[in-house]
Tab-separated table of C-alpha atoms in Angstrom:
chain	number	residue	atom	x	y	z
A	110	MET	CA	-15.608	31.063	-16.949
A	111	ALA	CA	-15.798	27.504	-15.713
A	112	SER	CA	-14.741	26.029	-19.044
A	113	PRO	CA	-11.445	28.017	-19.390
A	114	LEU	CA	-10.562	27.176	-15.757
A	115	LYS	CA	-11.320	23.499	-16.416
A	116	ARG	CA	-9.102	23.539	-19.507
A	117	LEU	CA	-6.317	25.198	-17.517
A	118	LEU	CA	-6.458	22.647	-14.693
A	119	ILE	CA	-7.280	19.480	-16.616
A	120	GLY	CA	-6.199	20.159	-20.198
A	121	ARG	CA	-7.896	19.850	-23.586
A	122	PRO	CA	-10.356	17.002	-24.154
A	123	LEU	CA	-8.840	13.926	-25.781
A	124	LYS	CA	-10.378	12.018	-28.673
A	125	SER	CA	-11.404	8.399	-28.186
A	126	SER	CA	-8.839	7.471	-30.836
A	127	GLU	CA	-6.129	8.708	-28.447
A	128	ALA	CA	-7.059	6.116	-25.802
A	129	GLY	CA	-4.185	3.896	-26.879
A	130	GLU	CA	-1.775	6.640	-25.897
A	131	GLN	CA	-3.181	6.634	-22.352
A	132	LYS	CA	-1.385	3.405	-21.475
A	133	LEU	CA	1.592	2.871	-19.184
A	134	GLY	CA	4.949	1.235	-19.707
A	135	LYS	CA	6.558	-0.659	-16.826
A	136	LEU	CA	8.606	2.271	-15.467
A	137	LYS	CA	5.718	4.725	-15.349
A	138	ALA	CA	3.322	2.050	-14.062
A	139	LEU	CA	5.752	1.233	-11.267
A	140	ALA	CA	5.779	4.887	-10.216
A	141	VAL	CA	1.985	5.243	-10.340
A	142	LEU	CA	0.950	1.906	-8.823
A	143	SER	CA	3.730	1.160	-6.326
A	144	SER	CA	3.931	4.436	-4.409
A	145	ASP	CA	1.465	3.189	-1.766
A	146	ALA	CA	3.355	-0.062	-1.147
A	147	LEU	CA	6.836	1.508	-1.226
A	148	SER	CA	5.867	4.421	1.030
A	149	SER	CA	4.754	1.949	3.715
A	150	ILE	CA	8.381	1.298	4.654
A	151	ALA	CA	8.251	4.713	6.317
A	152	TYR	CA	6.077	3.191	9.038
A	153	GLY	CA	6.115	-0.626	8.586
A	154	THR	CA	9.184	-1.401	10.718
A	155	GLU	CA	8.122	1.233	13.228
A	156	GLN	CA	4.768	-0.517	13.735
A	157	ILE	CA	6.609	-3.754	14.661
A	158	LEU	CA	8.952	-1.983	17.065
A	159	LEU	CA	6.118	-0.116	18.794
A	160	VAL	CA	4.596	-3.460	19.808
A	161	LEU	CA	7.912	-5.025	20.905
A	162	VAL	CA	9.262	-2.023	22.806
A	163	ALA	CA	6.092	-2.007	24.921
A	164	VAL	CA	7.585	-5.106	26.596
A	165	SER	CA	11.258	-4.146	26.602
A	166	ALA	CA	13.908	-2.616	24.355
A	167	ALA	CA	15.650	-5.998	24.575
A	168	ALA	CA	12.746	-7.509	22.630
A	169	MET	CA	13.752	-5.569	19.523
A	170	TRP	CA	15.687	-8.528	18.126
A	171	TYR	CA	12.359	-10.252	17.449
A	172	SER	CA	11.841	-7.689	14.665
A	173	ILE	CA	14.266	-9.691	12.480
A	174	PRO	CA	12.346	-13.021	12.432
A	175	ILE	CA	9.055	-11.098	12.256
A	176	ALA	CA	10.323	-9.211	9.193
A	177	LEU	CA	11.317	-12.528	7.607
A	178	CYS	CA	7.766	-13.804	8.154
A	179	VAL	CA	6.415	-10.649	6.499
A	180	LEU	CA	8.700	-11.410	3.536
A	181	VAL	CA	7.221	-14.934	3.306
A	182	LEU	CA	3.738	-13.403	3.093
A	183	LEU	CA	4.994	-10.899	0.498
A	184	PHE	CA	6.432	-13.765	-1.567
A	185	ALA	CA	3.141	-15.683	-1.414
A	186	LEU	CA	1.110	-12.607	-2.338
A	187	ASN	CA	3.436	-11.820	-5.223
A	188	LEU	CA	2.994	-15.330	-6.659
A	189	SER	CA	-0.746	-15.210	-6.115
A	190	TYR	CA	-1.346	-11.826	-7.701
A	191	LYS	CA	0.828	-12.756	-10.694
A	192	GLN	CA	-1.447	-15.746	-11.176
A	193	ILE	CA	-4.479	-13.445	-10.838
A	194	ILE	CA	-3.048	-11.065	-13.452
A	195	TYR	CA	-2.630	-13.871	-16.003
A	196	SER	CA	-5.940	-15.547	-15.125
A	197	TYR	CA	-7.962	-12.303	-15.081
A	198	PRO	CA	-6.168	-9.893	-17.448
A	199	HIS	CA	-9.153	-7.538	-17.701
A	200	GLY	CA	-8.543	-6.274	-14.164
A	201	GLY	CA	-10.754	-6.395	-11.095
A	202	GLY	CA	-8.276	-8.296	-8.911
A	203	ALA	CA	-9.718	-9.655	-5.682
A	204	TYR	CA	-13.277	-8.639	-6.631
A	205	VAL	CA	-13.362	-10.696	-9.843
A	206	VAL	CA	-11.505	-13.661	-8.291
A	207	SER	CA	-13.860	-13.780	-5.292
A	208	ARG	CA	-17.021	-13.293	-7.366
A	209	GLU	CA	-16.182	-16.053	-9.863
A	210	ASN	CA	-14.863	-18.618	-7.381
A	211	LEU	CA	-16.578	-17.866	-4.053
A	212	GLY	CA	-19.871	-16.343	-5.172
A	213	LYS	CA	-21.542	-12.948	-5.479
A	214	ASN	CA	-21.502	-12.038	-1.780
A	215	ALA	CA	-17.794	-12.798	-1.380
A	216	GLY	CA	-17.097	-10.722	-4.487
A	217	LEU	CA	-19.064	-7.784	-3.104
A	218	VAL	CA	-17.278	-8.032	0.258
A	219	ALA	CA	-13.901	-8.004	-1.519
A	220	GLY	CA	-14.924	-5.203	-3.873
A	221	GLY	CA	-16.536	-3.111	-1.148
A	222	SER	CA	-13.541	-3.573	1.152
A	223	LEU	CA	-11.162	-2.431	-1.587
A	224	LEU	CA	-13.279	0.602	-2.523
A	225	VAL	CA	-13.257	1.803	1.086
A	226	ASP	CA	-9.606	0.825	1.466
A	227	TYR	CA	-8.604	2.971	-1.514
A	228	MET	CA	-10.324	5.910	0.184
A	229	LEU	CA	-8.392	5.044	3.334
A	230	THR	CA	-5.199	4.784	1.237
A	231	VAL	CA	-5.637	8.392	0.176
A	232	ALA	CA	-6.625	9.538	3.681
A	233	VAL	CA	-3.723	7.735	5.398
A	234	SER	CA	-1.135	8.762	2.817
A	235	VAL	CA	-2.116	12.415	2.776
A	236	SER	CA	-2.461	12.560	6.577
A	237	SER	CA	1.025	11.012	6.955
A	238	GLY	CA	2.468	13.491	4.480
A	239	THR	CA	0.743	16.332	6.307
A	240	ASP	CA	2.254	15.109	9.594
A	241	ALA	CA	5.702	15.311	8.003
A	242	ILE	CA	5.028	18.861	6.800
A	243	VAL	CA	3.657	19.962	10.173
A	244	SER	CA	6.633	18.356	11.956
A	245	ALA	CA	8.979	20.484	9.856
A	246	VAL	CA	6.895	23.644	10.362
A	247	PRO	CA	5.105	23.338	13.763
A	248	SER	CA	3.294	26.647	13.296
A	249	LEU	CA	1.141	24.927	10.644
A	250	TYR	CA	-0.308	22.417	13.155
A	251	PRO	CA	-3.694	24.230	13.530
A	252	PHE	CA	-4.085	24.047	9.745
A	253	ALA	CA	-3.298	20.332	9.376
A	254	ILE	CA	-6.775	19.323	8.144
A	255	PRO	CA	-7.092	22.157	5.567
A	256	ILE	CA	-3.585	21.304	4.304
A	257	ALA	CA	-4.570	17.637	3.919
A	258	VAL	CA	-7.739	18.603	2.031
A	259	ILE	CA	-5.766	20.882	-0.321
A	260	LEU	CA	-3.292	18.056	-0.978
A	261	VAL	CA	-6.133	15.665	-1.881
A	262	ILE	CA	-7.553	18.243	-4.279
A	263	GLY	CA	-4.107	18.706	-5.849
A	264	VAL	CA	-3.609	14.972	-6.434
A	265	THR	CA	-7.177	14.764	-7.789
A	266	ILE	CA	-6.475	17.447	-10.397
A	267	ILE	CA	-3.271	15.670	-11.448
A	268	ASN	CA	-5.213	12.433	-11.999
A	269	LEU	CA	-8.033	14.156	-13.872
A	270	ARG	CA	-5.416	15.223	-16.437
A	271	GLY	CA	-5.042	11.591	-17.537
A	272	ILE	CA	-3.043	8.561	-16.532
A	273	THR	CA	0.029	9.171	-18.715
A	274	GLU	CA	0.381	12.807	-17.705
A	275	SER	CA	-0.052	12.025	-14.005
A	276	ALA	CA	2.520	9.231	-14.369
A	277	SER	CA	5.035	11.629	-15.913
A	278	ILE	CA	4.556	14.068	-13.031
A	279	LEU	CA	4.728	11.438	-10.290
A	280	ALA	CA	7.587	9.301	-11.620
A	281	ILE	CA	10.362	11.724	-10.604
A	282	PRO	CA	9.599	11.941	-6.838
A	283	VAL	CA	8.950	8.183	-6.603
A	284	TYR	CA	12.305	7.300	-8.154
A	285	LEU	CA	14.069	9.940	-6.052
A	286	PHE	CA	12.646	8.184	-2.985
A	287	VAL	CA	13.790	4.788	-4.285
A	288	PHE	CA	17.275	6.196	-4.864
A	289	SER	CA	17.461	7.751	-1.383
A	290	ILE	CA	16.435	4.523	0.404
A	291	VAL	CA	18.867	2.410	-1.639
A	292	VAL	CA	21.707	4.791	-0.703
A	293	LEU	CA	20.594	4.772	2.952
A	294	ILE	CA	20.531	0.965	3.237
A	295	PHE	CA	23.798	0.296	1.415
A	296	THR	CA	25.642	3.090	3.264
A	297	GLY	CA	24.296	1.971	6.637
A	298	LEU	CA	25.179	-1.684	6.101
A	299	PHE	CA	28.635	-0.765	4.751
A	300	LYS	CA	29.413	1.347	7.810
A	301	VAL	CA	28.232	-1.398	10.165
A	302	VAL	CA	30.236	-4.134	8.394
A	303	MET	CA	33.375	-1.960	8.300
A	304	GLY	CA	32.997	-1.097	11.986
A	305	ILE	CA	32.714	2.622	11.256
A	306	ASP	CA	29.622	2.854	13.437
A	307	ALA	CA	30.235	1.144	16.764
A	308	GLY	CA	28.770	1.479	20.232
A	309	HIS	CA	25.095	0.933	19.411
A	310	GLU	CA	23.937	-1.535	22.027
A	311	THR	CA	21.322	-4.044	20.936
A	312	ALA	CA	20.246	-7.306	22.565
A	313	SER	CA	21.659	-10.269	20.666
A	314	VAL	CA	19.434	-12.393	18.469
A	315	GLY	CA	18.075	-15.274	20.547
A	316	THR	CA	18.129	-13.411	23.875
A	317	HIS	CA	15.308	-14.575	26.152
A	318	VAL	CA	13.029	-11.662	27.033
A	319	GLN	CA	10.519	-11.911	29.846
A	320	GLY	CA	6.954	-11.048	28.823
A	321	VAL	CA	7.239	-11.904	25.118
A	322	THR	CA	4.337	-14.188	24.208
A	323	LEU	CA	3.146	-15.794	20.980
A	324	PHE	CA	0.174	-13.436	20.926
A	325	LEU	CA	2.489	-10.422	21.225
A	326	LEU	CA	4.612	-11.684	18.338
A	327	LEU	CA	1.493	-12.245	16.224
A	328	ARG	CA	0.363	-8.712	17.012
A	329	ALA	CA	3.758	-7.343	15.970
A	330	PHE	CA	3.594	-9.414	12.768
A	331	ALA	CA	0.089	-8.134	11.997
A	332	SER	CA	1.221	-4.554	12.583
A	333	GLY	CA	4.263	-4.984	10.341
A	334	SER	CA	2.123	-6.529	7.619
A	335	ALA	CA	0.643	-3.070	7.079
A	336	SER	CA	3.683	-2.651	4.805
A	337	LEU	CA	1.998	-4.949	2.277
A	338	THR	CA	-0.996	-2.701	1.676
A	339	GLY	CA	-1.081	-1.592	-1.932
A	340	ILE	CA	0.450	-4.743	-3.404
A	341	GLU	CA	-2.924	-5.704	-4.928
A	342	ALA	CA	-3.270	-2.442	-6.905
A	343	ILE	CA	-1.487	-3.723	-10.019
A	344	SER	CA	-3.871	-6.683	-10.413
A	345	ASN	CA	-6.796	-4.235	-10.350
A	346	ALA	CA	-5.201	-1.987	-12.973
A	347	VAL	CA	-3.998	-4.412	-15.677
A	348	PRO	CA	-5.966	-2.539	-18.414
A	349	LEU	CA	-3.778	0.546	-17.808
A	350	PHE	CA	-0.667	-1.221	-19.148
A	351	LYS	CA	0.688	-1.226	-22.669
A	352	LYS	CA	0.452	-4.495	-24.583
A	353	PRO	CA	1.183	-7.249	-23.717
A	354	GLN	CA	-0.779	-6.045	-20.697
A	355	ALA	CA	-0.676	-9.141	-18.459
A	356	LYS	CA	3.047	-9.725	-19.050
A	357	ASN	CA	3.955	-6.090	-18.336
A	358	ALA	CA	1.734	-6.004	-15.247
A	359	ALA	CA	3.275	-9.215	-13.870
A	360	LYS	CA	6.821	-7.917	-14.385
A	361	THR	CA	5.936	-4.618	-12.704
A	362	LEU	CA	4.440	-6.506	-9.747
A	363	THR	CA	7.648	-8.546	-9.344
A	364	ILE	CA	9.810	-5.404	-9.446
A	365	MET	CA	7.585	-3.705	-6.879
A	366	ALA	CA	7.580	-6.724	-4.542
A	367	SER	CA	11.379	-7.061	-4.824
A	368	LEU	CA	11.934	-3.387	-3.974
A	369	LEU	CA	9.433	-3.533	-1.121
A	370	GLY	CA	11.011	-6.666	0.365
A	371	PHE	CA	14.543	-5.265	0.102
A	372	PHE	CA	13.559	-1.916	1.607
A	373	PHE	CA	11.527	-3.440	4.438
A	374	MET	CA	14.220	-5.928	5.442
A	375	GLY	CA	17.002	-3.360	5.053
A	376	ILE	CA	15.285	-0.778	7.263
A	377	THR	CA	14.436	-3.446	9.869
A	378	VAL	CA	18.053	-4.687	10.017
A	379	LEU	CA	19.412	-1.131	10.330
A	380	ALA	CA	16.893	-0.346	13.069
A	381	PHE	CA	18.115	-3.435	14.949
A	382	VAL	CA	21.865	-2.859	14.590
A	383	TYR	CA	21.538	0.818	15.495
A	384	GLY	CA	19.271	0.067	18.451
A	385	THR	CA	16.616	2.449	17.151
A	386	VAL	CA	13.678	2.874	19.518
A	387	PRO	CA	10.447	4.551	18.340
A	388	GLU	CA	10.005	8.090	19.655
A	389	LEU	CA	6.942	10.308	19.785
A	390	LYS	CA	8.123	13.134	17.522
A	391	VAL	CA	10.825	11.405	15.460
A	392	THR	CA	10.177	8.493	13.111
A	393	VAL	CA	12.345	5.362	13.062
A	394	LEU	CA	13.330	6.081	9.454
A	395	SER	CA	14.428	9.587	10.417
A	396	GLN	CA	16.540	8.248	13.317
A	397	ILE	CA	18.237	5.715	11.037
A	398	ALA	CA	19.004	8.410	8.449
A	399	GLU	CA	20.519	10.609	11.150
A	400	ASN	CA	22.612	7.723	12.499
A	401	VAL	CA	23.922	6.878	9.032
A	402	PHE	CA	24.482	10.364	7.586
A	403	GLY	CA	24.213	12.817	10.454
A	404	ARG	CA	22.235	16.000	9.792
A	405	ASN	CA	23.674	16.706	6.370
A	406	PHE	CA	22.220	17.006	2.860
A	407	MET	CA	21.357	13.287	2.553
A	408	PHE	CA	19.447	13.351	5.834
A	409	TYR	CA	17.214	16.208	4.661
A	410	PHE	CA	16.953	14.703	1.175
A	411	ILE	CA	15.579	11.456	2.663
A	412	GLN	CA	13.154	13.432	4.846
A	413	ALA	CA	11.904	15.430	1.878
A	414	THR	CA	11.479	12.470	-0.483
A	415	THR	CA	9.758	10.446	2.259
A	416	ALA	CA	7.239	13.225	2.949
A	417	LEU	CA	6.655	13.601	-0.787
A	418	ILE	CA	6.049	9.910	-1.489
A	419	LEU	CA	3.722	9.623	1.513
A	420	VAL	CA	1.500	12.231	-0.115
A	421	LEU	CA	1.893	10.751	-3.602
A	422	ALA	CA	1.091	7.251	-2.302
A	423	ALA	CA	-2.498	8.457	-2.556
A	424	ASN	CA	-2.096	8.111	-6.315
A	425	THR	CA	-2.302	4.308	-6.062
A	426	GLY	CA	-5.883	4.715	-4.889
A	427	PHE	CA	-6.657	7.174	-7.687
A	428	SER	CA	-5.341	4.682	-10.260
A	429	ALA	CA	-7.085	1.565	-8.928
A	430	PHE	CA	-10.397	2.874	-7.506
A	431	PRO	CA	-11.908	4.049	-10.843
A	432	LEU	CA	-11.136	0.714	-12.537
A	433	LEU	CA	-12.634	-1.286	-9.670
A	434	ALA	CA	-15.719	0.968	-9.694
A	435	PHE	CA	-15.944	0.382	-13.466
A	436	ASN	CA	-15.940	-3.406	-12.958
A	437	LEU	CA	-18.615	-3.169	-10.255
A	438	ALA	CA	-20.731	-0.852	-12.428
A	439	LYS	CA	-20.330	-3.209	-15.401
A	440	ASP	CA	-21.814	-5.961	-13.196
A	441	LYS	CA	-24.619	-3.540	-12.178
A	442	TYR	CA	-23.533	-3.239	-8.536
A	443	MET	CA	-22.702	0.474	-8.861
A	444	PRO	CA	-24.305	3.321	-10.862
A	445	ARG	CA	-23.661	3.448	-14.618
A	446	MET	CA	-21.944	6.822	-14.248
A	447	TYR	CA	-18.770	4.926	-13.292
A	448	LEU	CA	-18.649	3.414	-16.788
A	449	ALA	CA	-18.270	6.829	-18.453
A	450	ARG	CA	-14.901	8.295	-19.425
A	451	GLY	CA	-14.101	11.955	-18.833
A	452	ASP	CA	-12.514	14.541	-21.117
A	453	ARG	CA	-9.060	13.015	-20.623
A	454	LEU	CA	-10.335	9.444	-21.182
A	455	GLY	CA	-10.040	8.519	-17.516
A	456	TYR	CA	-12.958	7.397	-15.358
A	457	SER	CA	-13.334	10.860	-13.846
A	458	ASN	CA	-16.505	10.069	-11.844
A	459	GLY	CA	-14.565	7.418	-9.952
A	460	ILE	CA	-11.686	9.830	-9.351
A	461	ILE	CA	-14.007	12.529	-7.975
A	462	THR	CA	-15.906	10.024	-5.791
A	463	LEU	CA	-12.624	8.802	-4.315
A	464	ALA	CA	-11.512	12.368	-3.589
A	465	VAL	CA	-14.779	13.272	-1.838
A	466	GLY	CA	-14.773	10.063	0.230
A	467	SER	CA	-11.153	10.601	1.267
A	468	ILE	CA	-11.786	14.185	2.332
A	469	VAL	CA	-14.772	13.033	4.420
A	470	LEU	CA	-12.556	10.438	6.168
A	471	ILE	CA	-9.826	13.017	6.840
A	472	VAL	CA	-12.351	15.397	8.406
A	473	LEU	CA	-14.152	12.670	10.409
A	474	PHE	CA	-10.897	11.263	11.835
A	475	LYS	CA	-9.367	14.761	12.190
A	476	GLY	CA	-6.403	13.753	10.066
A	477	LYS	CA	-5.131	11.345	12.760
A	478	THR	CA	-3.113	8.658	10.959
A	479	GLU	CA	-3.059	6.347	13.988
A	480	LEU	CA	-6.883	6.195	13.946
A	481	LEU	CA	-7.037	5.422	10.222
A	482	VAL	CA	-4.312	2.738	9.984
A	483	PRO	CA	-6.208	-0.141	11.748
A	484	LEU	CA	-9.188	0.219	9.384
A	485	TYR	CA	-6.743	0.568	6.496
A	486	SER	CA	-5.021	-2.733	7.347
A	487	VAL	CA	-8.239	-4.695	7.880
A	488	GLY	CA	-9.672	-3.279	4.654
A	489	VAL	CA	-6.869	-4.800	2.605
A	490	PHE	CA	-6.443	-8.141	4.389
A	491	ILE	CA	-10.099	-9.048	3.809
A	492	PRO	CA	-9.647	-9.073	-0.005
A	493	PHE	CA	-6.187	-10.625	0.430
A	494	THR	CA	-7.773	-13.588	2.229
A	495	LEU	CA	-10.731	-13.870	-0.153
A	496	SER	CA	-8.611	-13.669	-3.316
A	497	GLN	CA	-6.185	-16.325	-2.042
A	498	THR	CA	-9.080	-18.615	-1.115
A	499	GLY	CA	-10.735	-18.006	-4.479
A	500	MET	CA	-7.577	-18.990	-6.331
A	501	ILE	CA	-7.311	-22.196	-4.261
A	502	ILE	CA	-10.797	-23.187	-5.421
A	503	LYS	CA	-9.956	-22.224	-9.011
A	504	TRP	CA	-6.865	-24.477	-9.112
A	505	TRP	CA	-8.705	-27.324	-7.398
A	506	LYS	CA	-11.502	-27.234	-9.971
A	507	GLU	CA	-9.336	-26.767	-13.076
A	508	ARG	CA	-6.355	-28.944	-12.073
A	509	SER	CA	-4.292	-27.530	-14.932
A	510	PRO	CA	-0.566	-28.442	-15.327
A	511	GLY	CA	1.421	-27.373	-12.250
A	512	TRP	CA	-1.731	-26.758	-10.209
A	513	HIS	CA	-0.255	-28.344	-7.058
A	514	LYS	CA	2.449	-25.671	-6.733
A	515	LYS	CA	0.026	-22.854	-7.511
A	516	LEU	CA	-2.464	-24.125	-4.960
A	517	ALA	CA	0.289	-24.475	-2.328
A	518	ALA	CA	1.366	-20.845	-2.827
A	519	ASN	CA	-2.224	-19.608	-2.509
A	520	LEU	CA	-2.858	-21.836	0.512
A	521	LEU	CA	0.158	-20.361	2.308
A	522	GLY	CA	-0.986	-16.833	1.474
A	523	ALA	CA	-4.562	-17.548	2.566
A	524	ILE	CA	-3.503	-19.004	5.933
A	525	ILE	CA	-1.144	-16.123	6.741
A	526	SER	CA	-3.579	-13.436	5.528
A	527	PHE	CA	-6.422	-14.934	7.573
A	528	THR	CA	-4.161	-15.130	10.637
A	529	VAL	CA	-3.256	-11.440	10.270
A	530	LEU	CA	-6.931	-10.568	9.868
A	531	ILE	CA	-7.944	-12.436	13.035
A	532	VAL	CA	-5.098	-10.877	15.040
A	533	LEU	CA	-6.124	-7.409	13.833
A	534	PHE	CA	-9.707	-8.058	14.915
A	535	LEU	CA	-8.626	-9.376	18.329
A	536	THR	CA	-6.095	-6.641	19.089
A	537	ARG	CA	-7.780	-3.621	17.472
A	538	ILE	CA	-11.470	-4.392	18.001
A	539	GLU	CA	-12.068	-0.894	19.401
A	540	SER	CA	-10.923	0.555	16.061
A	541	VAL	CA	-12.166	-2.008	13.543
A	542	TRP	CA	-15.571	-2.914	14.992
A	543	PRO	CA	-17.431	-1.210	12.069
A	544	VAL	CA	-15.855	-3.720	9.670
A	545	PHE	CA	-16.712	-6.612	12.012
A	546	TYR	CA	-20.337	-5.383	12.215
A	547	PHE	CA	-20.514	-5.106	8.412
A	548	LEU	CA	-19.276	-8.693	7.945
A	549	CYS	CA	-21.734	-10.034	10.524
A	550	ARG	CA	-24.599	-8.304	8.709
A	551	LEU	CA	-23.608	-10.096	5.496
């Protein structure tokens, strides 16, 4: 009985000789590995505005320079992770970089942080998607946690069917989301430039606002930097790409970073020009869509694709976690079971472990996204900082042609990532103290 059900859900077993077919081209890889990063625009700008509006609505203009600073960090991370992809084409990302350049303990901190962060990626993404579903159908609120658990199980089954099949399923909603946001930004900016939408009062850029301090701006920057979570996934998953693997992975990373930067800046600018203030039951992205289109087909299309990609953003974790667990198991830091491939030639033990861990987090935190996000952000900026620092040491030791520019890019990324990490610890200590305790124990 179990075997026919397994075949129905997962599909027929694949031969080892078919492993070459389980590789991704750039378009499918972009859909599978960028959904986490791209979906973060649904809440990235909002996180900045929530900090600024606590002082005054007039402080909203600071979101523009803060967004530009986030883009600088994105640019530095993009350069750094491209260098990591070419230097470590067998995958492993921050774990391998930290282990080889900073030592075993730093590697384990980076690897452990990413393993937990991928669980948090799934928990946050699915909880956010569930919030969108419950917002549309309030009567489902009492069933929010069971809905989230069912969604995790659904995404798990899709990934157990194999990387190429899951990519084919997930590509359509991801690209529909990309299309909807591109239309939203271009339409909104066109209407503003042409003066079609007038009367939205916003404090001018440069207006002095009482109560705005450097610490507040750093907190807003740290909150907005949550949009960069997921950018490291491609460097962990280089072996999933078709040959030439490193070249295809690097190109996919650049495309993802370009889309993320354009979306993040576009949404932030529209939020500013429309004077959008965060509300309890309506997201900033939803308010912008309503301002641009009204409550017509495009408004509901954006809402639907946003809810869908928030759920599917969990797939980034399902793609990267098994490969990271494989690298840790290969170095004998995790059980050997994570080296084994399943019926569909994926690392199914890693997929199932990720699903179980994510469900536990959803139940423990009662599906509350706001409780999960601080841990989520800290979990990714630890390996960001370690990988940047590791690459600095690598360039300093090797001093290969052009090493000065490479080191400068990594130094910038390391400084900004470490600053974000410290600000997160100082401003969210009540939420992130378990991570702080773990680091102190090391």
